[in-house]
mmCIF file of C-alpha atoms in Angstrom:
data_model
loop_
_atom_site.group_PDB
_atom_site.id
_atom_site.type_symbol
_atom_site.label_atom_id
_atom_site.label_comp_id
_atom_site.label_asym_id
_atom_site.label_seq_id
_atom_site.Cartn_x
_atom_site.Cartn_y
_atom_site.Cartn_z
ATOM 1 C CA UNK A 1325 -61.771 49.391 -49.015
ATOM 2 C CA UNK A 1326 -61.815 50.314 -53.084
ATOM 3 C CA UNK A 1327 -58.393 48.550 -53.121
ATOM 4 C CA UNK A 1328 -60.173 45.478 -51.513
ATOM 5 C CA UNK A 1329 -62.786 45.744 -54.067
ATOM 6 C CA UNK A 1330 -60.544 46.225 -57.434
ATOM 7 C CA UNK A 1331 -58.349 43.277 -56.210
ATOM 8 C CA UNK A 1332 -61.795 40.949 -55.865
ATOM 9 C CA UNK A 1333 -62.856 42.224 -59.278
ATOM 10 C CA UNK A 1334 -59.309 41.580 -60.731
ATOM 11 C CA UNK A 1335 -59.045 38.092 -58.995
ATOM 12 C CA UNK A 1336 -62.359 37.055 -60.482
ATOM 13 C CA UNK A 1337 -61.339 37.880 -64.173
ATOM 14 C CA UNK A 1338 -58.460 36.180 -63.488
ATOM 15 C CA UNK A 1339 -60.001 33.524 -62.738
ATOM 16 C CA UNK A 1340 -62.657 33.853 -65.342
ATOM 17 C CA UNK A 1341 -59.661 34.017 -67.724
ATOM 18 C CA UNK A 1342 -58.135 30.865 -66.088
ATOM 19 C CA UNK A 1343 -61.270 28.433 -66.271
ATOM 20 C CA UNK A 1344 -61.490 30.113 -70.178
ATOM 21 C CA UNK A 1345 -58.094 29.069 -70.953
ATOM 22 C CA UNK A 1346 -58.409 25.876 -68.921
ATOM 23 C CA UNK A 1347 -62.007 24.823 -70.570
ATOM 24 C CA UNK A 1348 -60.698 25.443 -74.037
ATOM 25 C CA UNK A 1349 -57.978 23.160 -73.530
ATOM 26 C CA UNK A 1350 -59.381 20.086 -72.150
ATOM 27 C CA UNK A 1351 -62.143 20.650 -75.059
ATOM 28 C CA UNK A 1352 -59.062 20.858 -77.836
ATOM 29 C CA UNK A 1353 -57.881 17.089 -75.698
ATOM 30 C CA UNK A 1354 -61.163 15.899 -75.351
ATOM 31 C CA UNK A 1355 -61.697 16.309 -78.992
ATOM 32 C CA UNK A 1356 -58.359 14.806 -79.790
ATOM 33 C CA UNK A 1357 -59.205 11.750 -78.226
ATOM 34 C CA UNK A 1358 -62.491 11.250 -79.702
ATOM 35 C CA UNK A 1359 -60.660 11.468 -83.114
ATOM 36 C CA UNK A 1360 -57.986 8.853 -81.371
ATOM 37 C CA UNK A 1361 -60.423 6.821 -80.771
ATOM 38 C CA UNK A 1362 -62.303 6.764 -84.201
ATOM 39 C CA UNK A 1363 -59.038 6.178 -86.290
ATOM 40 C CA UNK A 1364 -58.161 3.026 -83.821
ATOM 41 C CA UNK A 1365 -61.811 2.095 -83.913
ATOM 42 C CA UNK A 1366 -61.482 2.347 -88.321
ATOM 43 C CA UNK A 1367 -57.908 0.795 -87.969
ATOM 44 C CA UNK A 1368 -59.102 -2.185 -86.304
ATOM 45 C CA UNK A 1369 -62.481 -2.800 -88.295
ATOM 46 C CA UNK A 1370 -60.382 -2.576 -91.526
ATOM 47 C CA UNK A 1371 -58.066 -4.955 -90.031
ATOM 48 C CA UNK A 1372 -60.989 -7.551 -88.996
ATOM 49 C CA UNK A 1373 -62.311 -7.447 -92.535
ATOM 50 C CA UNK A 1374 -58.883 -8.517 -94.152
ATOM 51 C CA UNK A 1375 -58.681 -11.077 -91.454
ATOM 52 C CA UNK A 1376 -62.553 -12.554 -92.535
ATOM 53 C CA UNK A 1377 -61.408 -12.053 -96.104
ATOM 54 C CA UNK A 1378 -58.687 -14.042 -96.001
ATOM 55 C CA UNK A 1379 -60.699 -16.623 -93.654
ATOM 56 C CA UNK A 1380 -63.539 -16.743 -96.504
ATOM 57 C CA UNK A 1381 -61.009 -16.805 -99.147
ATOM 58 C CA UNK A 1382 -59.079 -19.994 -97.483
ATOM 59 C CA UNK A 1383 -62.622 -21.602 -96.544
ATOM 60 C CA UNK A 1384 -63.367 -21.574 -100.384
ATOM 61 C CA UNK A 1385 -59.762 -22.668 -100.999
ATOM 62 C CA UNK A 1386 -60.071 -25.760 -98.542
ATOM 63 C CA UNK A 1387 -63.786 -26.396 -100.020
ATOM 64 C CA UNK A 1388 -62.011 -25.979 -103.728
ATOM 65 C CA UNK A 1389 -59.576 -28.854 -103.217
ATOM 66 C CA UNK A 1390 -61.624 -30.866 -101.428
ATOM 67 C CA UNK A 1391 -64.025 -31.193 -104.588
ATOM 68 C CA UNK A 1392 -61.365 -30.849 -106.720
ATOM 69 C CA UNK A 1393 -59.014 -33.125 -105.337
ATOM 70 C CA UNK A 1394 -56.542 -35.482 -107.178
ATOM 71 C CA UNK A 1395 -57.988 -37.990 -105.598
ATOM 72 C CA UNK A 1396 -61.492 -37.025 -106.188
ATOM 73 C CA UNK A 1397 -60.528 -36.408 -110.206
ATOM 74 C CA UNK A 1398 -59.214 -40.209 -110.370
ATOM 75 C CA UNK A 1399 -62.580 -41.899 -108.373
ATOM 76 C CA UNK A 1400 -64.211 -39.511 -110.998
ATOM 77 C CA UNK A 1401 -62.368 -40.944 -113.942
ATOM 78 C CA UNK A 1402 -62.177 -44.971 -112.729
ATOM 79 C CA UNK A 1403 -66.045 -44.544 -112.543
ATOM 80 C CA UNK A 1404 -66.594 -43.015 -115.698
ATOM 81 C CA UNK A 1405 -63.633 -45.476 -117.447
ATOM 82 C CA UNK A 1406 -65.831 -48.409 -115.494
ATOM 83 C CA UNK A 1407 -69.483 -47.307 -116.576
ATOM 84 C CA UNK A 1408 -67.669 -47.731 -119.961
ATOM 85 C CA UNK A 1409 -66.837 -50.976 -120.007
#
């Protein structure tokens, strides 16, 4: 009967020791994949902000030599040779 008792005592810190050991390393995981998951999460909102950086930057390009065109330049300089005249 004592043997009976020490071996349910021993099998419960065992298992105490087991859920301890088990616990403390899905928390290490869990917290691994939290920090996973922020760097991809940073990764890809530094990404997107290139990506509307170089969309703003081409916009004003586009918007730049539209005004600015060659073709705009010569109307621009007929007119001004013709309010000359």
């Amino acid at each position: 009967m004592i043997t009976q008792i020490i071996l349910a005592v021993l099998m419960l810190a065992a298992l105490f020791i087991l859920f301890l050991v088990i616990s403390k390393a899905t928390g290490g995981i869990d917290n691994s994949l939290y920090k996973l998951e922020y760097l991809v999460r940073k990764e890809c909102d530094n990404r997107l902000e290139v990506l509307e950086m170089k969309y703003k930057i081409k916009q004003a390009d586009r918007k730049f030599d539209e005004f600015y065109s060659t073709k705009h330049i010569a109307d621009s300089i007929q007119k001004a040779t013709d309010s000359n005249e």
